[in-house]
Tab-separated table of C-alpha atoms and ligand atoms in Angstrom:
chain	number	residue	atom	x	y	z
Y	17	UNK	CA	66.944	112.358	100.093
Y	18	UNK	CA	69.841	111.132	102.342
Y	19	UNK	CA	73.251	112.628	101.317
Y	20	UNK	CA	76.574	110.960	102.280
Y	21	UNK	CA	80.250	113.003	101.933
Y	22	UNK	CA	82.912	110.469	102.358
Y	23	UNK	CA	85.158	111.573	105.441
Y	24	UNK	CA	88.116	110.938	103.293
Y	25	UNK	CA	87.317	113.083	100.621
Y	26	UNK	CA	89.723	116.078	99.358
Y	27	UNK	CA	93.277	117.246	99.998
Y	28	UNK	CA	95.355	114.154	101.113
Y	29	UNK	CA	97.740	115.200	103.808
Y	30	UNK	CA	100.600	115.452	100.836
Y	31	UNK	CA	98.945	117.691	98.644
Y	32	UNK	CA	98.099	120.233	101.667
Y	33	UNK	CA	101.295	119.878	102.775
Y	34	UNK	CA	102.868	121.203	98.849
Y	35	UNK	CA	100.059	123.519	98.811
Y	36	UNK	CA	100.464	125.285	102.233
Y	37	UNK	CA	104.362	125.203	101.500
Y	38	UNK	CA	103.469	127.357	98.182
Y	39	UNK	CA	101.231	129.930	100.014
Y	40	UNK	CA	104.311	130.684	102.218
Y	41	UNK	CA	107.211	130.500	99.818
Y	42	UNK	CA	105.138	133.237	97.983
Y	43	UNK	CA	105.652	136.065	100.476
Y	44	UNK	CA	108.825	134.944	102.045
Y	45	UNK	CA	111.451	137.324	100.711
Y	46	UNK	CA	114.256	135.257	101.664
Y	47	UNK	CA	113.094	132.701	98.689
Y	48	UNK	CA	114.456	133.620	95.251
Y	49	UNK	CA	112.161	135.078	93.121
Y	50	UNK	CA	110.430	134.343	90.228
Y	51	UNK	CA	109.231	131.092	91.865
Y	52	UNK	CA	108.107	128.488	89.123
Y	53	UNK	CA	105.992	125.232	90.268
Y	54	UNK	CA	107.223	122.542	87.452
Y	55	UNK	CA	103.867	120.687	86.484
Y	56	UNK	CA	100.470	121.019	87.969
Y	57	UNK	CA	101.349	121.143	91.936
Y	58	UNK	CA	97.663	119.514	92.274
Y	59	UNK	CA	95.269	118.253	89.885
Y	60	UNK	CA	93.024	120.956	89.654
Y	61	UNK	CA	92.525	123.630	87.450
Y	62	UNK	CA	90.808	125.972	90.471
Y	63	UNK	CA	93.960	125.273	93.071
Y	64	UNK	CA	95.976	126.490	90.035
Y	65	UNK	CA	94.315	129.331	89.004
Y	66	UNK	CA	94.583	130.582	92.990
Y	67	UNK	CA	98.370	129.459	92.988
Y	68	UNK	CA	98.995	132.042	89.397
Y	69	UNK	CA	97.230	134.728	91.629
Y	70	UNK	CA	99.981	134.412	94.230
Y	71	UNK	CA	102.308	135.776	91.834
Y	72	UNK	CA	103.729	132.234	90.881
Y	73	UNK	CA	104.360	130.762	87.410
Y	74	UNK	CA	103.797	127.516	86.151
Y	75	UNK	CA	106.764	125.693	83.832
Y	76	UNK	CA	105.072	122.246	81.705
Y	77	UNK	CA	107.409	119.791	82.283
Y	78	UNK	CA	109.435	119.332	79.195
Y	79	UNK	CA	110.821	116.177	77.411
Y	80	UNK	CA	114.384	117.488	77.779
Y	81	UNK	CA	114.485	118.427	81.266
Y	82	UNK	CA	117.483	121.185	80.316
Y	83	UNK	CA	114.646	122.988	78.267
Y	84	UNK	CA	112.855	123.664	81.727
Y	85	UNK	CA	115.341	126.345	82.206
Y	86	UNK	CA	114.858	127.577	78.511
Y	87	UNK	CA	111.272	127.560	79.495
Y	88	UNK	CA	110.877	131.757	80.322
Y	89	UNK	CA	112.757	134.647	79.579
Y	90	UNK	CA	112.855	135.257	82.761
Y	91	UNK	CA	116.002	133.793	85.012
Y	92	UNK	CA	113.663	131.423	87.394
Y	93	UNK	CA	114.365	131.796	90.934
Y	94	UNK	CA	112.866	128.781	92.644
Y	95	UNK	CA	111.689	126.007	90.673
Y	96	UNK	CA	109.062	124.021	93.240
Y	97	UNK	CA	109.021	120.344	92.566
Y	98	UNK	CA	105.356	119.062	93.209
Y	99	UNK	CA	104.439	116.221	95.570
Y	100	UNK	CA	104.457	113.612	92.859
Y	101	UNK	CA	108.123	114.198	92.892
Y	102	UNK	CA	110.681	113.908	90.316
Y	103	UNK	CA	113.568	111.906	89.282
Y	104	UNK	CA	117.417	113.090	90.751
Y	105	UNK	CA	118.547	114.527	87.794
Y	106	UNK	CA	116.280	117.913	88.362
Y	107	UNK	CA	118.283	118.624	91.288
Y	108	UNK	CA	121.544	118.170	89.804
Y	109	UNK	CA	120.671	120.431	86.837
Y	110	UNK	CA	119.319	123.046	89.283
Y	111	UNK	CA	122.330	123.539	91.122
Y	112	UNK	CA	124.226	124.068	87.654
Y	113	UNK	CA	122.192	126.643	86.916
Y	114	UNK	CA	121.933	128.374	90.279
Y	115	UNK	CA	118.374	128.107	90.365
Y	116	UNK	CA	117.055	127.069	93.782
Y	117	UNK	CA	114.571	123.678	94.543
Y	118	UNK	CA	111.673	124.033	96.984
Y	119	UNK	CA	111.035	120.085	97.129
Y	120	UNK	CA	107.688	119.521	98.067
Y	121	UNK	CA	107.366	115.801	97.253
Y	122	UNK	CA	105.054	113.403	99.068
Y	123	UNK	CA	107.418	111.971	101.414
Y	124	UNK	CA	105.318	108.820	100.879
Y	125	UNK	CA	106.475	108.846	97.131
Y	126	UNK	CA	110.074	109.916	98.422
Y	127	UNK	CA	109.874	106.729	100.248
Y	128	UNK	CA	108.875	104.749	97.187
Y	129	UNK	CA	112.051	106.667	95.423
Y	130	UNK	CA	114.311	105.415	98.111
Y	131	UNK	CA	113.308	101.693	97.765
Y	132	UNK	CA	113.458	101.998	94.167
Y	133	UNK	CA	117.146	103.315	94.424
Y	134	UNK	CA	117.744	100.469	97.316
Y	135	UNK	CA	116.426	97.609	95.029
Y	136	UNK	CA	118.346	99.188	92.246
Y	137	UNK	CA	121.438	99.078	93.968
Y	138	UNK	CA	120.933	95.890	95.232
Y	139	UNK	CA	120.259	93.903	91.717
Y	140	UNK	CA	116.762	93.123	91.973
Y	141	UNK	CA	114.641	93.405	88.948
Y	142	UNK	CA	112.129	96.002	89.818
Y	143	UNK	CA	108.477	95.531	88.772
Y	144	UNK	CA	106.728	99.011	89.213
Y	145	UNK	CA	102.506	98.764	89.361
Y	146	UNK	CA	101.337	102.380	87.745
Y	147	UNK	CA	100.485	104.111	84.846
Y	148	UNK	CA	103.869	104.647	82.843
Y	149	UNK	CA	103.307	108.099	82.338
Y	150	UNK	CA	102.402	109.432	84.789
Y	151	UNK	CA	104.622	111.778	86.646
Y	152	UNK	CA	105.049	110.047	90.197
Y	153	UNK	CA	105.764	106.949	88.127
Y	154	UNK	CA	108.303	108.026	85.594
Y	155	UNK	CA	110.015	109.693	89.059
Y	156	UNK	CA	110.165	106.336	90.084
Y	157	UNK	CA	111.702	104.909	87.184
Y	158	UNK	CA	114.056	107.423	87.039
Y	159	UNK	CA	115.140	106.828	90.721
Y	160	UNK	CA	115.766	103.004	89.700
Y	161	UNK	CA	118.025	104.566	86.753
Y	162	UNK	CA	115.399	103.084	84.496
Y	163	UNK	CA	115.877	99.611	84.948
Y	164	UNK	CA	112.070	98.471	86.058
Y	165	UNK	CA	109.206	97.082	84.313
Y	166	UNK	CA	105.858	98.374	84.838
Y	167	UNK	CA	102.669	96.791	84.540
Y	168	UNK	CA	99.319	98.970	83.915
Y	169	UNK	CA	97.083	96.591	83.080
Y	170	UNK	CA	95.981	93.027	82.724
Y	171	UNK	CA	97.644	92.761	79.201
Y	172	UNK	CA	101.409	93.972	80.790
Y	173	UNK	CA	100.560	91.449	83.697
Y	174	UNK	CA	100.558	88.616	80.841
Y	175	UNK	CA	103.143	89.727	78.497
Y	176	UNK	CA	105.686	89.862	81.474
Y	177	UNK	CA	108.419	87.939	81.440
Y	178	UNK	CA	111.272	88.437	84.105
Y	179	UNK	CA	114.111	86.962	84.588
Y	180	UNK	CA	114.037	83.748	86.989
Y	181	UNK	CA	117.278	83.815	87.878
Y	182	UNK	CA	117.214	87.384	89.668
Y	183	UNK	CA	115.284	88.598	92.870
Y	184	UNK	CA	112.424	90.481	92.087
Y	185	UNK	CA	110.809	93.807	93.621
Y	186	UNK	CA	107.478	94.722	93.499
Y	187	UNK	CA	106.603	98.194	94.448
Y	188	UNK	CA	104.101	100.845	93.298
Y	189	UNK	CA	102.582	104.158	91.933
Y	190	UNK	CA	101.157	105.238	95.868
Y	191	UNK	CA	97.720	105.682	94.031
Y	192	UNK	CA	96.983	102.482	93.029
Y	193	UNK	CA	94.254	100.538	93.012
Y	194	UNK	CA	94.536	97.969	95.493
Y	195	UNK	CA	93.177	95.404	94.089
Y	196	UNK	CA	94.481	95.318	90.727
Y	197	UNK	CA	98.454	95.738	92.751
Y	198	UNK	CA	97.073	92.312	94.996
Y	199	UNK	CA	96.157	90.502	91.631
Y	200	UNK	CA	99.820	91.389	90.254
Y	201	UNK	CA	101.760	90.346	93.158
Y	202	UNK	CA	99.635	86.993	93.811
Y	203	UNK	CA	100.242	86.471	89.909
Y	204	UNK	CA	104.351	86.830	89.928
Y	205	UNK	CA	104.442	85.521	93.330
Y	206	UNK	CA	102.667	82.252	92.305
Y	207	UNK	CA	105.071	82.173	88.696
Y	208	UNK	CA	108.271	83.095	90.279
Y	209	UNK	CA	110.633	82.554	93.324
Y	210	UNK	CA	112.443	85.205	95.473
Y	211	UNK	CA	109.562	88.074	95.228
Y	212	UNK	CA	109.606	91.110	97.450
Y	213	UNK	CA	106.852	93.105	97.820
Y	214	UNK	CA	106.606	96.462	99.292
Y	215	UNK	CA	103.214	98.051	99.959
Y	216	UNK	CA	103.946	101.499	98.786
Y	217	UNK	CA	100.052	102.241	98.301
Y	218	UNK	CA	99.153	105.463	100.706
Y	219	UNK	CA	97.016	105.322	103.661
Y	220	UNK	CA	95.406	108.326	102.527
Y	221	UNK	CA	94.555	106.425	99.175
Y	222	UNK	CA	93.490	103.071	100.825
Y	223	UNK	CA	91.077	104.626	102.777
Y	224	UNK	CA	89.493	106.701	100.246
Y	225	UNK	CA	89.351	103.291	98.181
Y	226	UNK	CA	87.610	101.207	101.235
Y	227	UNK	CA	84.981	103.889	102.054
Y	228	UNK	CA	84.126	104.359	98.393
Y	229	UNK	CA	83.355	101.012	98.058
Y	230	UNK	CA	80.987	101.300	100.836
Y	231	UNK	CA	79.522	104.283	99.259
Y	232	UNK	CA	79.033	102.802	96.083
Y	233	UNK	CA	77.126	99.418	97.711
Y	234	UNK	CA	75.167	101.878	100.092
Y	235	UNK	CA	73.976	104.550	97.808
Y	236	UNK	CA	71.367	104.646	94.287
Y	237	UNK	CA	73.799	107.056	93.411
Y	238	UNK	CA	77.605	108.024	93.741
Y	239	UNK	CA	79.786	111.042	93.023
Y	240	UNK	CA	83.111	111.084	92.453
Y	241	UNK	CA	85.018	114.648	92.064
Y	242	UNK	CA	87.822	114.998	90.578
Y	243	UNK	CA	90.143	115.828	87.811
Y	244	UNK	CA	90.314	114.537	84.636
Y	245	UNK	CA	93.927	114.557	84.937
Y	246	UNK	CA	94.223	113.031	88.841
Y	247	UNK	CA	95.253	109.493	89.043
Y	248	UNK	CA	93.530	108.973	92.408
Y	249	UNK	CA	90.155	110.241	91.303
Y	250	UNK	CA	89.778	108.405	88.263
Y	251	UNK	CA	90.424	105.331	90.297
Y	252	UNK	CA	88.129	106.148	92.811
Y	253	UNK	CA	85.734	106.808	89.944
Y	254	UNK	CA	86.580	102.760	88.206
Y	255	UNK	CA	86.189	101.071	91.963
Y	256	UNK	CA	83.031	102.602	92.580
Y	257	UNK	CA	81.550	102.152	89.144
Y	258	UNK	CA	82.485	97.993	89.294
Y	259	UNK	CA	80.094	98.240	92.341
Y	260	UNK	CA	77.521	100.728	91.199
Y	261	UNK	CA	77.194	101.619	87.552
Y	262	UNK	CA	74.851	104.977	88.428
Y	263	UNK	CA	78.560	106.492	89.515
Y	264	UNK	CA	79.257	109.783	88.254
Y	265	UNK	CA	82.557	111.478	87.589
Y	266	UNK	CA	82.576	115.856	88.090
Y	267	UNK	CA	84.492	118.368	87.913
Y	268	UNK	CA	82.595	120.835	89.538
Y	269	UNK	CA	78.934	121.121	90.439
Y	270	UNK	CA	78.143	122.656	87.022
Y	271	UNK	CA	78.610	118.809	85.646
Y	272	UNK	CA	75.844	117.233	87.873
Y	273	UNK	CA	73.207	116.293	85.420
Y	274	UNK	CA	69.266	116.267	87.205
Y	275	UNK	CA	68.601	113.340	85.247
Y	276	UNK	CA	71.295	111.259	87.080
Y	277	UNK	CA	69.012	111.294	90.343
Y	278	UNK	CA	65.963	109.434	89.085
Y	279	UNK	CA	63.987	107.546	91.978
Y	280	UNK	CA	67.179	108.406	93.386
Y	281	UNK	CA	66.858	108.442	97.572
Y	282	UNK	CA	70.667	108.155	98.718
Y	283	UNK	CA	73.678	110.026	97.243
Y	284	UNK	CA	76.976	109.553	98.268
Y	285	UNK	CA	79.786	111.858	96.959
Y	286	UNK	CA	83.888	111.425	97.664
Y	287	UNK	CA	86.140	113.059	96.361
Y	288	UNK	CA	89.897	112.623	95.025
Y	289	UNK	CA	93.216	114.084	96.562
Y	290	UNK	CA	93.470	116.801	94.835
Y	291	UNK	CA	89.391	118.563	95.143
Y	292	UNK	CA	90.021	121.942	97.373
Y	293	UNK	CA	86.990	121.987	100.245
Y	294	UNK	CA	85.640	124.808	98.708
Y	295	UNK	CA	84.333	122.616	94.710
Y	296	UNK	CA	83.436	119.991	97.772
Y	297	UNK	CA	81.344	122.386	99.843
Y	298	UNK	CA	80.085	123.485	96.036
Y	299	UNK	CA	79.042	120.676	94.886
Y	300	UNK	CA	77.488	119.579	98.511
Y	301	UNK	CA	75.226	122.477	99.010
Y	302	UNK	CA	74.311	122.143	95.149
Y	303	UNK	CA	72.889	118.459	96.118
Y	304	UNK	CA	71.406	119.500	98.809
Y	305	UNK	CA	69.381	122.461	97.041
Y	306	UNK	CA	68.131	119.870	94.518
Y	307	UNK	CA	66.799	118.108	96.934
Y	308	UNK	CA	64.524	120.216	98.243
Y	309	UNK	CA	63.509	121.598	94.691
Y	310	UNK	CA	62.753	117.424	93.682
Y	311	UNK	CA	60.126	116.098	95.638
Y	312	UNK	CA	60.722	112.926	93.919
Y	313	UNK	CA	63.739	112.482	96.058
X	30	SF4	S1	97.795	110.612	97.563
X	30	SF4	FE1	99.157	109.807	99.159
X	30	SF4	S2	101.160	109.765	98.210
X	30	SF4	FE2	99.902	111.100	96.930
X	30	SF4	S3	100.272	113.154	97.732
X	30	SF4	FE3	98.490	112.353	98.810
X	30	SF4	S4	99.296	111.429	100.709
X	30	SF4	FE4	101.004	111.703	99.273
């Protein structure tokens, strides 16, 4: 049995970045303590569990973003902004409140932020590509003072009507698949006039979308790791099953089914932004032990 890790899968270079910034915020005593992250700083329950251990609490974002400070009884210190990032108005709050922001947003989303703000400012009708609730994107639409349309699907692509008269922007959630974000600009580029489109998608995502489609064409059998919960895995997850259907979404090695691996000879496994190394090297060595159990394989 042949086993192929993708050499684009785990932490993006974002997600490291917000989780190495954590690990030192925790012991620095010039940072104001109690240090809250607000939302899930990555995707997975494991990184969060080790982030609690530091000492650090975790706030669920809340509809009314005053309530965040409501949130504990406790005065928060720091309030850590994940690398999805937010919309401005956190910052403005925080300062009110004297509570201080460790920012550690993407600055590949920050850049999406900033054109959304640009083509804001400048009058264009903004067209965001994304999942509407999902936290990079409603940062988005909040840095566009929520004046965008988004399109999720193929039903939002039809139903969209804009306004021909006004320049349009196309930008989008940096996780996206790339395909679907080609078919929506090729459609409004073909139906209306003055269209600008910014690629926004992340290298970091774009390559773990190429090689998975390779994956998926050169293996019986592909796993993708992930969390329910993380954008980029689950998309990772739809590309590769289009291509192969025996593709597998995990958690953890604990979710790997023998049964999957039936006259099974190649496995390739990727895995999404947000999967530490250590579930990788898990699940890996896992693999690797059932393969020498199986003779089949
Ligand atoms: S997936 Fe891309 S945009 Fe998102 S955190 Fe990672 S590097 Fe940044």
């Amino acid at each position: 049995m042949e086993i192929t890790l993708s050499k684009y899968a785990g932490f993006c270079d974002g997600v490291e970045r917000a989780y190495n910034i954590v690990k030192k915020i925790a012991s620095d005593p010039l940072v104001k303590k109690p240090i809250y992250v607000l939302g899930s700083l990555v995707h997975n329950e494991d990184v969060v569990k080790k982030i609690e251990q530091l000492g650090i609490g975790n706030i669920k974002p809340q509809e009314r973003l005053e309530d965040i400070f409501n949130y504990t009884d406790k005065k928060i210190g720091t309030l850590v902004i994940t690398a999805h990032g937010m919309g401005p108005k956190i910052y403005e709050l925080a300062k009110k409140k004297g509570v201080d922001i460790v920012d550690t947003t993407c600055p590949k989303v920050t850049k999406v932020q900033r054109l959304a703000r640009i083509f804001f400012d400048r009058l264009y009708q903004i067209v965001i590509v994304g999942e509407k609730n999902h936290k990079e994107v409603v940062g988005i639409y909040e840095w566009a003072r929520k004046k965008a349309v988004f399109v999720e699907n193929m039903l939002d692509l039809k139903n969209l009507h804009l306004d021909i008269s006004k320049k349009i922007a196309i930008i989008s959630q940096t996780t996206q698949n790339q395909d679907f974000v080609k078919k929506v600009s090729g459609f409004i580029t073909d139906k209306y006039k003055n269209v600008e489109l910014v690629d926004t998608i992340c290298l970091a995502t774009q390559n773990r979308q190429e090689e998975v489609k390779k994956l998926a064409r050169s293996n019986d059998v592909v796993i993708v790791i992930g969390s329910p919960d993380s954008a980029n895995s689950n998309r990772l997850w739809e590309i590769s099953k289009k291509i192969n259907s025996k593709s597998y979404f995990i958690q953890r090695k604990e979710d790997i089914k023998g049964e999957w691996f039936d006259n099974c000879r190649k496995i390739g496994v990727t895995a999404g932004a947000s999967s530490p190394e250590w579930i990788i090297e898990d699940v890996m060595k896992y693999l690797r032990s059932l393969g020498l159990k199986n003779r089949s394989f």
